[in-house]
Amino acid sequence: MPVWNDNKFMARRAIALERIRENLGLGETAEERKGWFEGVYDLADGDPAGVPWSDTEPRAPLVRWLAEQSEDHLRGHALDVACGLGDNAEALSAAGFETTAFDFSKKAVVWAKKRFPDSRVKYEVADLLDPPRDWLSAFNLVHETYTVQALQGDMRRKAIASIARMVAPRGRLLVITRARDEGEEADGPPWPLDRDELAAFEKYDLDLVRLDDFAEQRDRPIRHFLAEFRRP
Ligand SMILES: C[S@@+](CC[C@H](N)C(=O)[O-])C[C@H]1O[C@@H](n2cnc3c(N)ncnc32)[C@H](O)[C@@H]1O
């Protein structure tokens, strides 16, 4: 059952959202924003309902995309960007990728490892805005869901550049994000991406090869982009 159909889970989530609003400032600098994420994981105290982005299962658009790929495309090394509680990383690993996943929240990484004790995923603590040097151009697939939309301004631009730079030659980048029209007001978090912002990935030697613009059914239909890029 999706979490949004689980009344008890959603009641706990509503309380958690209120607690987050009351206790945590969104933060303008990278350091303050990190504090906000750490604060969310702290306040959740082991309950995924307290982590507003946790569905306790992999994202449905990622699962559908993986199911569409041929076996040849499910080999190699995948990177799950800002993995949170690990569900997407586990889906990438189960599909066939040797998978590395990272988050800058140590609490999230420890929690993900605890949820998946037999995992083959390599979970790491790392900062997307300052990733390990040996991750540059290193991954056959880089997967990003919902991180860029959680950042604004300079952090958002830096995150896009950093994600793009980790794709290997002839590798692919999959971006799944909430979507908005250009000029449409974004009252975040999250702050959905428009097409211009998606196009920014192409500045880093990536070609957009697929763009789905669709309404994902959650507790209500929510507009999303699924964008696939390839490095020539
Ligand atoms: C909205 S959640 C999305 C999590 C996951 N990708 C998903 O689909 O559920 C954003 C995650 O990004 C992490 N994060 C934000 N900024 C980061 C950064 N600069 N480096 C690493 N992780 C970051 C947060 O700790 C949080 O787990």
PDB file of C-alpha atoms and ligand atoms in Angstrom:
ATOM      1  CA  MET A   1       0.000   0.000   0.000  1.00  0.00           C
ATOM      2  CA  PRO A   2       1.461   3.422  -0.902  1.00  0.00           C
ATOM      3  CA  VAL A   3       2.127   5.480   2.221  1.00  0.00           C
ATOM      4  CA  TRP A   4      -0.417   8.125   1.173  1.00  0.00           C
ATOM      5  CA  ASN A   5      -3.194   5.490   1.458  1.00  0.00           C
ATOM      6  CA  ASP A   6      -2.066   4.513   4.957  1.00  0.00           C
ATOM      7  CA  ASN A   7      -4.083   6.742   7.288  1.00  0.00           C
ATOM      8  CA  LYS A   8      -1.992   6.086  10.394  1.00  0.00           C
ATOM      9  CA  PHE A   9       1.270   6.781   8.541  1.00  0.00           C
ATOM     10  CA  MET A  10      -0.145   9.986   7.040  1.00  0.00           C
ATOM     11  CA  ALA A  11      -1.418  11.161  10.446  1.00  0.00           C
ATOM     12  CA  ARG A  12       2.131  10.790  11.829  1.00  0.00           C
ATOM     13  CA  ARG A  13       3.480  12.585   8.753  1.00  0.00           C
ATOM     14  CA  ALA A  14       1.113  15.533   9.270  1.00  0.00           C
ATOM     15  CA  ILE A  15       2.349  15.891  12.863  1.00  0.00           C
ATOM     16  CA  ALA A  16       5.969  15.641  11.660  1.00  0.00           C
ATOM     17  CA  LEU A  17       5.460  18.340   9.011  1.00  0.00           C
ATOM     18  CA  GLU A  18       4.062  20.672  11.648  1.00  0.00           C
ATOM     19  CA  ARG A  19       7.009  19.912  13.954  1.00  0.00           C
ATOM     20  CA  ILE A  20       9.477  20.587  11.114  1.00  0.00           C
ATOM     21  CA  ARG A  21       7.796  23.917  10.295  1.00  0.00           C
ATOM     22  CA  GLU A  22       7.845  24.961  13.956  1.00  0.00           C
ATOM     23  CA  ASN A  23      11.423  23.916  14.732  1.00  0.00           C
ATOM     24  CA  LEU A  24      13.532  24.244  11.598  1.00  0.00           C
ATOM     25  CA  GLY A  25      14.374  27.286   9.498  1.00  0.00           C
ATOM     26  CA  LEU A  26      14.781  26.424   5.796  1.00  0.00           C
ATOM     27  CA  GLY A  27      18.255  27.952   5.663  1.00  0.00           C
ATOM     28  CA  GLU A  28      19.797  30.156   2.988  1.00  0.00           C
ATOM     29  CA  THR A  29      23.438  29.098   3.039  1.00  0.00           C
ATOM     30  CA  ALA A  30      24.618  25.593   2.168  1.00  0.00           C
ATOM     31  CA  GLU A  31      25.557  25.034   5.823  1.00  0.00           C
ATOM     32  CA  GLU A  32      22.118  26.130   7.060  1.00  0.00           C
ATOM     33  CA  ARG A  33      20.376  23.980   4.443  1.00  0.00           C
ATOM     34  CA  LYS A  34      22.412  20.988   5.576  1.00  0.00           C
ATOM     35  CA  GLY A  35      21.305  21.758   9.127  1.00  0.00           C
ATOM     36  CA  TRP A  36      17.687  21.672   7.971  1.00  0.00           C
ATOM     37  CA  PHE A  37      18.062  18.182   6.443  1.00  0.00           C
ATOM     38  CA  GLU A  38      19.932  16.896   9.492  1.00  0.00           C
ATOM     39  CA  GLY A  39      17.223  18.421  11.680  1.00  0.00           C
ATOM     40  CA  VAL A  40      14.507  16.557   9.741  1.00  0.00           C
ATOM     41  CA  TYR A  41      16.295  13.207  10.192  1.00  0.00           C
ATOM     42  CA  ASP A  42      16.859  13.983  13.892  1.00  0.00           C
ATOM     43  CA  LEU A  43      13.251  14.926  14.535  1.00  0.00           C
ATOM     44  CA  ALA A  44      12.011  11.805  12.687  1.00  0.00           C
ATOM     45  CA  ASP A  45      13.712   9.720  15.377  1.00  0.00           C
ATOM     46  CA  GLY A  46      13.594   6.492  13.378  1.00  0.00           C
ATOM     47  CA  ASP A  47      10.073   6.862  11.937  1.00  0.00           C
ATOM     48  CA  PRO A  48      10.052   7.190   8.106  1.00  0.00           C
ATOM     49  CA  ALA A  49       6.742   9.069   8.408  1.00  0.00           C
ATOM     50  CA  GLY A  50       8.834  11.868   9.889  1.00  0.00           C
ATOM     51  CA  VAL A  51      10.899  12.160   6.691  1.00  0.00           C
ATOM     52  CA  PRO A  52       8.582  14.000   4.283  1.00  0.00           C
ATOM     53  CA  TRP A  53      10.259  12.587   1.138  1.00  0.00           C
ATOM     54  CA  SER A  54      10.242   8.954   2.260  1.00  0.00           C
ATOM     55  CA  ASP A  55       7.735   6.705   0.501  1.00  0.00           C
ATOM     56  CA  THR A  56       9.378   3.645   2.148  1.00  0.00           C
ATOM     57  CA  GLU A  57       9.618   2.222  -1.385  1.00  0.00           C
ATOM     58  CA  PRO A  58      11.444   3.213  -4.574  1.00  0.00           C
ATOM     59  CA  ARG A  59       9.959   6.011  -6.665  1.00  0.00           C
ATOM     60  CA  ALA A  60       7.397   4.654  -9.116  1.00  0.00           C
ATOM     61  CA  PRO A  61       8.844   6.520 -12.176  1.00  0.00           C
ATOM     62  CA  LEU A  62      12.282   5.003 -11.447  1.00  0.00           C
ATOM     63  CA  VAL A  63      10.784   1.513 -11.114  1.00  0.00           C
ATOM     64  CA  ARG A  64       8.949   1.919 -14.440  1.00  0.00           C
ATOM     65  CA  TRP A  65      12.072   3.257 -16.175  1.00  0.00           C
ATOM     66  CA  LEU A  66      14.193   0.343 -14.899  1.00  0.00           C
ATOM     67  CA  ALA A  67      11.573  -2.145 -16.117  1.00  0.00           C
ATOM     68  CA  GLU A  68      11.805  -0.636 -19.625  1.00  0.00           C
ATOM     69  CA  GLN A  69      15.586  -1.043 -19.948  1.00  0.00           C
ATOM     70  CA  SER A  70      17.240  -3.925 -21.760  1.00  0.00           C
ATOM     71  CA  GLU A  71      19.695  -6.046 -19.739  1.00  0.00           C
ATOM     72  CA  ASP A  72      22.622  -4.388 -21.523  1.00  0.00           C
ATOM     73  CA  HIS A  73      21.544  -1.069 -20.070  1.00  0.00           C
ATOM     74  CA  LEU A  74      21.392  -2.361 -16.505  1.00  0.00           C
ATOM     75  CA  ARG A  75      25.090  -3.151 -16.228  1.00  0.00           C
ATOM     76  CA  GLY A  76      27.953  -1.110 -14.874  1.00  0.00           C
ATOM     77  CA  HIS A  77      28.297   1.276 -11.973  1.00  0.00           C
ATOM     78  CA  ALA A  78      25.339   3.407 -10.862  1.00  0.00           C
ATOM     79  CA  LEU A  79      25.370   6.340  -8.480  1.00  0.00           C
ATOM     80  CA  ASP A  80      22.268   7.238  -6.477  1.00  0.00           C
ATOM     81  CA  VAL A  81      22.488  10.940  -5.642  1.00  0.00           C
ATOM     82  CA  ALA A  82      21.364  11.982  -2.146  1.00  0.00           C
ATOM     83  CA  CYS A  83      19.911   8.598  -1.340  1.00  0.00           C
ATOM     84  CA  GLY A  84      17.885   9.438   1.775  1.00  0.00           C
ATOM     85  CA  LEU A  85      16.635   6.181   3.282  1.00  0.00           C
ATOM     86  CA  GLY A  86      17.967   4.060   0.401  1.00  0.00           C
ATOM     87  CA  ASP A  87      14.916   2.700  -1.445  1.00  0.00           C
ATOM     88  CA  ASN A  88      15.975   3.991  -4.881  1.00  0.00           C
ATOM     89  CA  ALA A  89      19.540   2.729  -4.442  1.00  0.00           C
ATOM     90  CA  GLU A  90      18.215  -0.718  -3.580  1.00  0.00           C
ATOM     91  CA  ALA A  91      16.052  -0.692  -6.742  1.00  0.00           C
ATOM     92  CA  LEU A  92      19.098   0.202  -8.879  1.00  0.00           C
ATOM     93  CA  SER A  93      21.082  -2.603  -7.264  1.00  0.00           C
ATOM     94  CA  ALA A  94      18.257  -5.147  -7.663  1.00  0.00           C
ATOM     95  CA  ALA A  95      17.985  -4.182 -11.355  1.00  0.00           C
ATOM     96  CA  GLY A  96      21.612  -5.219 -11.902  1.00  0.00           C
ATOM     97  CA  PHE A  97      23.841  -2.190 -11.283  1.00  0.00           C
ATOM     98  CA  GLU A  98      26.836  -2.193  -9.018  1.00  0.00           C
ATOM     99  CA  THR A  99      25.519   0.702  -6.942  1.00  0.00           C
ATOM    100  CA  THR A 100      27.039   3.469  -4.862  1.00  0.00           C
ATOM    101  CA  ALA A 101      24.651   5.731  -2.954  1.00  0.00           C
ATOM    102  CA  PHE A 102      25.418   8.793  -0.886  1.00  0.00           C
ATOM    103  CA  ASP A 103      23.860  11.470   1.263  1.00  0.00           C
ATOM    104  CA  PHE A 104      25.468  14.237   3.290  1.00  0.00           C
ATOM    105  CA  SER A 105      23.358  13.269   6.265  1.00  0.00           C
ATOM    106  CA  LYS A 106      25.221  10.616   8.249  1.00  0.00           C
ATOM    107  CA  LYS A 107      21.973   9.835  10.015  1.00  0.00           C
ATOM    108  CA  ALA A 108      20.275   9.042   6.670  1.00  0.00           C
ATOM    109  CA  VAL A 109      23.156   6.803   5.584  1.00  0.00           C
ATOM    110  CA  VAL A 110      23.211   4.884   8.885  1.00  0.00           C
ATOM    111  CA  TRP A 111      19.416   4.527   8.710  1.00  0.00           C
ATOM    112  CA  ALA A 112      19.529   3.255   5.095  1.00  0.00           C
ATOM    113  CA  LYS A 113      22.148   0.639   6.052  1.00  0.00           C
ATOM    114  CA  LYS A 114      20.007  -0.439   8.991  1.00  0.00           C
ATOM    115  CA  ARG A 115      16.910  -0.808   6.802  1.00  0.00           C
ATOM    116  CA  PHE A 116      18.799  -2.951   4.267  1.00  0.00           C
ATOM    117  CA  PRO A 117      21.297  -4.997   6.314  1.00  0.00           C
ATOM    118  CA  ASP A 118      22.017  -7.461   3.460  1.00  0.00           C
ATOM    119  CA  SER A 119      22.387  -4.747   0.858  1.00  0.00           C
ATOM    120  CA  ARG A 120      24.992  -4.860  -1.899  1.00  0.00           C
ATOM    121  CA  VAL A 121      24.815  -1.070  -2.194  1.00  0.00           C
ATOM    122  CA  LYS A 122      27.883   0.857  -1.099  1.00  0.00           C
ATOM    123  CA  TYR A 123      26.441   3.632   1.090  1.00  0.00           C
ATOM    124  CA  GLU A 124      28.671   6.661   1.674  1.00  0.00           C
ATOM    125  CA  VAL A 125      28.492  10.008   3.464  1.00  0.00           C
ATOM    126  CA  ALA A 126      29.419  12.687   0.901  1.00  0.00           C
ATOM    127  CA  ASP A 127      28.453  16.200  -0.124  1.00  0.00           C
ATOM    128  CA  LEU A 128      27.010  16.640  -3.605  1.00  0.00           C
ATOM    129  CA  LEU A 129      28.449  20.160  -3.711  1.00  0.00           C
ATOM    130  CA  ASP A 130      31.948  18.820  -3.031  1.00  0.00           C
ATOM    131  CA  PRO A 131      31.986  15.159  -4.126  1.00  0.00           C
ATOM    132  CA  PRO A 132      35.034  12.864  -3.933  1.00  0.00           C
ATOM    133  CA  ARG A 133      37.344  13.601  -6.859  1.00  0.00           C
ATOM    134  CA  ASP A 134      37.389  10.011  -8.053  1.00  0.00           C
ATOM    135  CA  TRP A 135      33.622  10.169  -8.683  1.00  0.00           C
ATOM    136  CA  LEU A 136      34.142  12.600 -11.567  1.00  0.00           C
ATOM    137  CA  SER A 137      33.206  10.956 -14.912  1.00  0.00           C
ATOM    138  CA  ALA A 138      33.009   7.643 -13.038  1.00  0.00           C
ATOM    139  CA  PHE A 139      29.443   6.310 -13.315  1.00  0.00           C
ATOM    140  CA  ASN A 140      27.654   4.550 -16.182  1.00  0.00           C
ATOM    141  CA  LEU A 141      24.350   5.714 -14.690  1.00  0.00           C
ATOM    142  CA  VAL A 142      23.806   8.655 -12.389  1.00  0.00           C
ATOM    143  CA  HIS A 143      20.332   8.731 -10.871  1.00  0.00           C
ATOM    144  CA  GLU A 144      18.897  11.875  -9.326  1.00  0.00           C
ATOM    145  CA  THR A 145      15.412  12.112  -7.858  1.00  0.00           C
ATOM    146  CA  TYR A 146      14.125  15.123  -5.888  1.00  0.00           C
ATOM    147  CA  THR A 147      17.485  16.587  -4.731  1.00  0.00           C
ATOM    148  CA  VAL A 148      17.839  19.557  -7.084  1.00  0.00           C
ATOM    149  CA  GLN A 149      14.228  20.538  -6.388  1.00  0.00           C
ATOM    150  CA  ALA A 150      15.076  20.702  -2.677  1.00  0.00           C
ATOM    151  CA  LEU A 151      17.749  23.370  -3.284  1.00  0.00           C
ATOM    152  CA  GLN A 152      17.595  26.965  -4.506  1.00  0.00           C
ATOM    153  CA  GLY A 153      19.848  29.590  -6.057  1.00  0.00           C
ATOM    154  CA  ASP A 154      23.565  28.940  -6.150  1.00  0.00           C
ATOM    155  CA  MET A 155      23.229  25.539  -4.419  1.00  0.00           C
ATOM    156  CA  ARG A 156      20.810  24.440  -7.146  1.00  0.00           C
ATOM    157  CA  ARG A 157      23.148  25.481  -9.955  1.00  0.00           C
ATOM    158  CA  LYS A 158      26.132  23.817  -8.273  1.00  0.00           C
ATOM    159  CA  ALA A 159      24.141  20.620  -7.681  1.00  0.00           C
ATOM    160  CA  ILE A 160      23.215  20.406 -11.380  1.00  0.00           C
ATOM    161  CA  ALA A 161      26.866  20.842 -12.410  1.00  0.00           C
ATOM    162  CA  SER A 162      28.096  18.307  -9.895  1.00  0.00           C
ATOM    163  CA  ILE A 163      25.517  15.667 -10.868  1.00  0.00           C
ATOM    164  CA  ALA A 164      26.342  16.089 -14.567  1.00  0.00           C
ATOM    165  CA  ARG A 165      30.090  15.831 -13.995  1.00  0.00           C
ATOM    166  CA  MET A 166      29.844  12.387 -12.391  1.00  0.00           C
ATOM    167  CA  VAL A 167      28.525  10.754 -15.598  1.00  0.00           C
ATOM    168  CA  ALA A 168      31.139   8.623 -17.398  1.00  0.00           C
ATOM    169  CA  PRO A 169      31.857   8.946 -21.122  1.00  0.00           C
ATOM    170  CA  ARG A 170      28.930   7.257 -22.949  1.00  0.00           C
ATOM    171  CA  GLY A 171      27.141   7.093 -19.570  1.00  0.00           C
ATOM    172  CA  ARG A 172      23.577   8.145 -18.777  1.00  0.00           C
ATOM    173  CA  LEU A 173      21.923  10.511 -16.350  1.00  0.00           C
ATOM    174  CA  LEU A 174      18.335   9.976 -15.179  1.00  0.00           C
ATOM    175  CA  VAL A 175      16.601  12.928 -13.520  1.00  0.00           C
ATOM    176  CA  ILE A 176      13.156  12.616 -11.939  1.00  0.00           C
ATOM    177  CA  THR A 177      11.713  15.819 -10.546  1.00  0.00           C
ATOM    178  CA  ARG A 178       8.577  17.759  -9.911  1.00  0.00           C
ATOM    179  CA  ALA A 179       7.907  20.075 -12.858  1.00  0.00           C
ATOM    180  CA  ARG A 180       6.572  23.576 -13.454  1.00  0.00           C
ATOM    181  CA  ASP A 181       6.107  25.941 -16.372  1.00  0.00           C
ATOM    182  CA  GLU A 182       8.671  28.701 -16.872  1.00  0.00           C
ATOM    183  CA  GLY A 183       7.632  31.696 -14.800  1.00  0.00           C
ATOM    184  CA  GLU A 184       5.246  29.631 -12.670  1.00  0.00           C
ATOM    185  CA  GLU A 185       5.597  30.538  -8.993  1.00  0.00           C
ATOM    186  CA  ALA A 186       7.253  27.854  -6.835  1.00  0.00           C
ATOM    187  CA  ASP A 187       6.274  27.926  -3.185  1.00  0.00           C
ATOM    188  CA  GLY A 188       8.725  25.329  -1.863  1.00  0.00           C
ATOM    189  CA  PRO A 189      10.184  23.242  -0.630  1.00  0.00           C
ATOM    190  CA  PRO A 190      10.131  21.545  -3.010  1.00  0.00           C
ATOM    191  CA  TRP A 191      10.806  24.058  -5.801  1.00  0.00           C
ATOM    192  CA  PRO A 192       9.896  22.170  -9.028  1.00  0.00           C
ATOM    193  CA  LEU A 193      12.188  22.548 -12.061  1.00  0.00           C
ATOM    194  CA  ASP A 194      11.185  24.196 -15.333  1.00  0.00           C
ATOM    195  CA  ARG A 195      12.478  23.132 -18.756  1.00  0.00           C
ATOM    196  CA  ASP A 196      15.202  25.774 -18.800  1.00  0.00           C
ATOM    197  CA  GLU A 197      16.603  24.411 -15.561  1.00  0.00           C
ATOM    198  CA  LEU A 198      16.541  20.877 -16.972  1.00  0.00           C
ATOM    199  CA  ALA A 199      18.353  22.135 -20.062  1.00  0.00           C
ATOM    200  CA  ALA A 200      21.168  23.312 -17.767  1.00  0.00           C
ATOM    201  CA  PHE A 201      22.366  19.682 -17.535  1.00  0.00           C
ATOM    202  CA  GLU A 202      23.156  19.901 -21.261  1.00  0.00           C
ATOM    203  CA  LYS A 203      25.818  22.552 -20.588  1.00  0.00           C
ATOM    204  CA  TYR A 204      27.996  19.744 -19.250  1.00  0.00           C
ATOM    205  CA  ASP A 205      28.381  17.704 -22.422  1.00  0.00           C
ATOM    206  CA  LEU A 206      25.146  15.744 -22.027  1.00  0.00           C
ATOM    207  CA  ASP A 207      22.442  15.273 -24.680  1.00  0.00           C
ATOM    208  CA  LEU A 208      18.802  15.123 -23.684  1.00  0.00           C
ATOM    209  CA  VAL A 209      17.497  11.911 -25.271  1.00  0.00           C
ATOM    210  CA  ARG A 210      14.149  11.558 -23.524  1.00  0.00           C
ATOM    211  CA  LEU A 211      11.796  13.925 -21.735  1.00  0.00           C
ATOM    212  CA  ASP A 212       8.509  12.753 -20.221  1.00  0.00           C
ATOM    213  CA  ASP A 213       6.185  15.419 -18.831  1.00  0.00           C
ATOM    214  CA  PHE A 214       3.510  13.614 -16.870  1.00  0.00           C
ATOM    215  CA  ALA A 215       1.221  13.695 -13.855  1.00  0.00           C
ATOM    216  CA  GLU A 216       2.340  11.189 -11.242  1.00  0.00           C
ATOM    217  CA  GLN A 217      -0.558   9.903  -9.170  1.00  0.00           C
ATOM    218  CA  ARG A 218       0.212  10.200  -5.480  1.00  0.00           C
ATOM    219  CA  ASP A 219      -2.418  11.401  -2.984  1.00  0.00           C
ATOM    220  CA  ARG A 220      -3.195  13.702  -5.973  1.00  0.00           C
ATOM    221  CA  PRO A 221      -1.776  13.978  -9.493  1.00  0.00           C
ATOM    222  CA  ILE A 222       1.524  15.926  -9.392  1.00  0.00           C
ATOM    223  CA  ARG A 223       3.329  17.139 -12.508  1.00  0.00           C
ATOM    224  CA  HIS A 224       6.770  15.576 -13.034  1.00  0.00           C
ATOM    225  CA  PHE A 225       9.588  15.427 -15.567  1.00  0.00           C
ATOM    226  CA  LEU A 226      11.570  12.287 -16.238  1.00  0.00           C
ATOM    227  CA  ALA A 227      14.629  13.318 -18.251  1.00  0.00           C
ATOM    228  CA  GLU A 228      17.295  10.989 -19.626  1.00  0.00           C
ATOM    229  CA  PHE A 229      20.604  12.400 -20.815  1.00  0.00           C
ATOM    230  CA  ARG A 230      23.529  10.672 -22.539  1.00  0.00           C
ATOM    231  CA  ARG A 231      27.163  11.669 -22.666  1.00  0.00           C
ATOM    232  CA  PRO A 232      28.412  11.354 -26.241  1.00  0.00           C
TER     233      PRO A 232
HETATM  234  C1  LIG B   1      14.169  15.441  -0.961  1.00  0.00           C
HETATM  235  S1  LIG B   1      15.323  14.268  -0.403  1.00  0.00           S
HETATM  236  C2  LIG B   1      15.349  13.091  -1.712  1.00  0.00           C
HETATM  237  C3  LIG B   1      15.927  11.775  -1.290  1.00  0.00           C
HETATM  238  C4  LIG B   1      15.922  10.672  -2.357  1.00  0.00           C
HETATM  239  N1  LIG B   1      16.698  11.030  -3.517  1.00  0.00           N
HETATM  240  C5  LIG B   1      14.512  10.298  -2.721  1.00  0.00           C
HETATM  241  O1  LIG B   1      14.147  10.252  -3.888  1.00  0.00           O
HETATM  242  O2  LIG B   1      13.747   9.999  -1.781  1.00  0.00           O
HETATM  243  C6  LIG B   1      16.812  15.120  -0.557  1.00  0.00           C
HETATM  244  C7  LIG B   1      18.000  14.384   0.068  1.00  0.00           C
HETATM  245  O3  LIG B   1      19.153  15.091  -0.340  1.00  0.00           O
HETATM  246  C8  LIG B   1      20.085  15.125   0.705  1.00  0.00           C
HETATM  247  N2  LIG B   1      20.950  16.251   0.354  1.00  0.00           N
HETATM  248  C9  LIG B   1      20.619  17.557   0.210  1.00  0.00           C
HETATM  249  N3  LIG B   1      21.677  18.295  -0.147  1.00  0.00           N
HETATM  250  C10 LIG B   1      22.717  17.424  -0.251  1.00  0.00           C
HETATM  251  C11 LIG B   1      24.090  17.572  -0.594  1.00  0.00           C
HETATM  252  N4  LIG B   1      24.612  18.775  -0.865  1.00  0.00           N
HETATM  253  N5  LIG B   1      24.868  16.473  -0.610  1.00  0.00           N
HETATM  254  C12 LIG B   1      24.362  15.255  -0.297  1.00  0.00           C
HETATM  255  N6  LIG B   1      23.079  15.052   0.045  1.00  0.00           N
HETATM  256  C13 LIG B   1      22.258  16.129   0.066  1.00  0.00           C
HETATM  257  C14 LIG B   1      19.235  15.266   1.934  1.00  0.00           C
HETATM  258  O4  LIG B   1      19.907  14.872   3.121  1.00  0.00           O
HETATM  259  C15 LIG B   1      18.059  14.359   1.576  1.00  0.00           C
HETATM  260  O5  LIG B   1      18.289  13.042   2.014  1.00  0.00           O
END
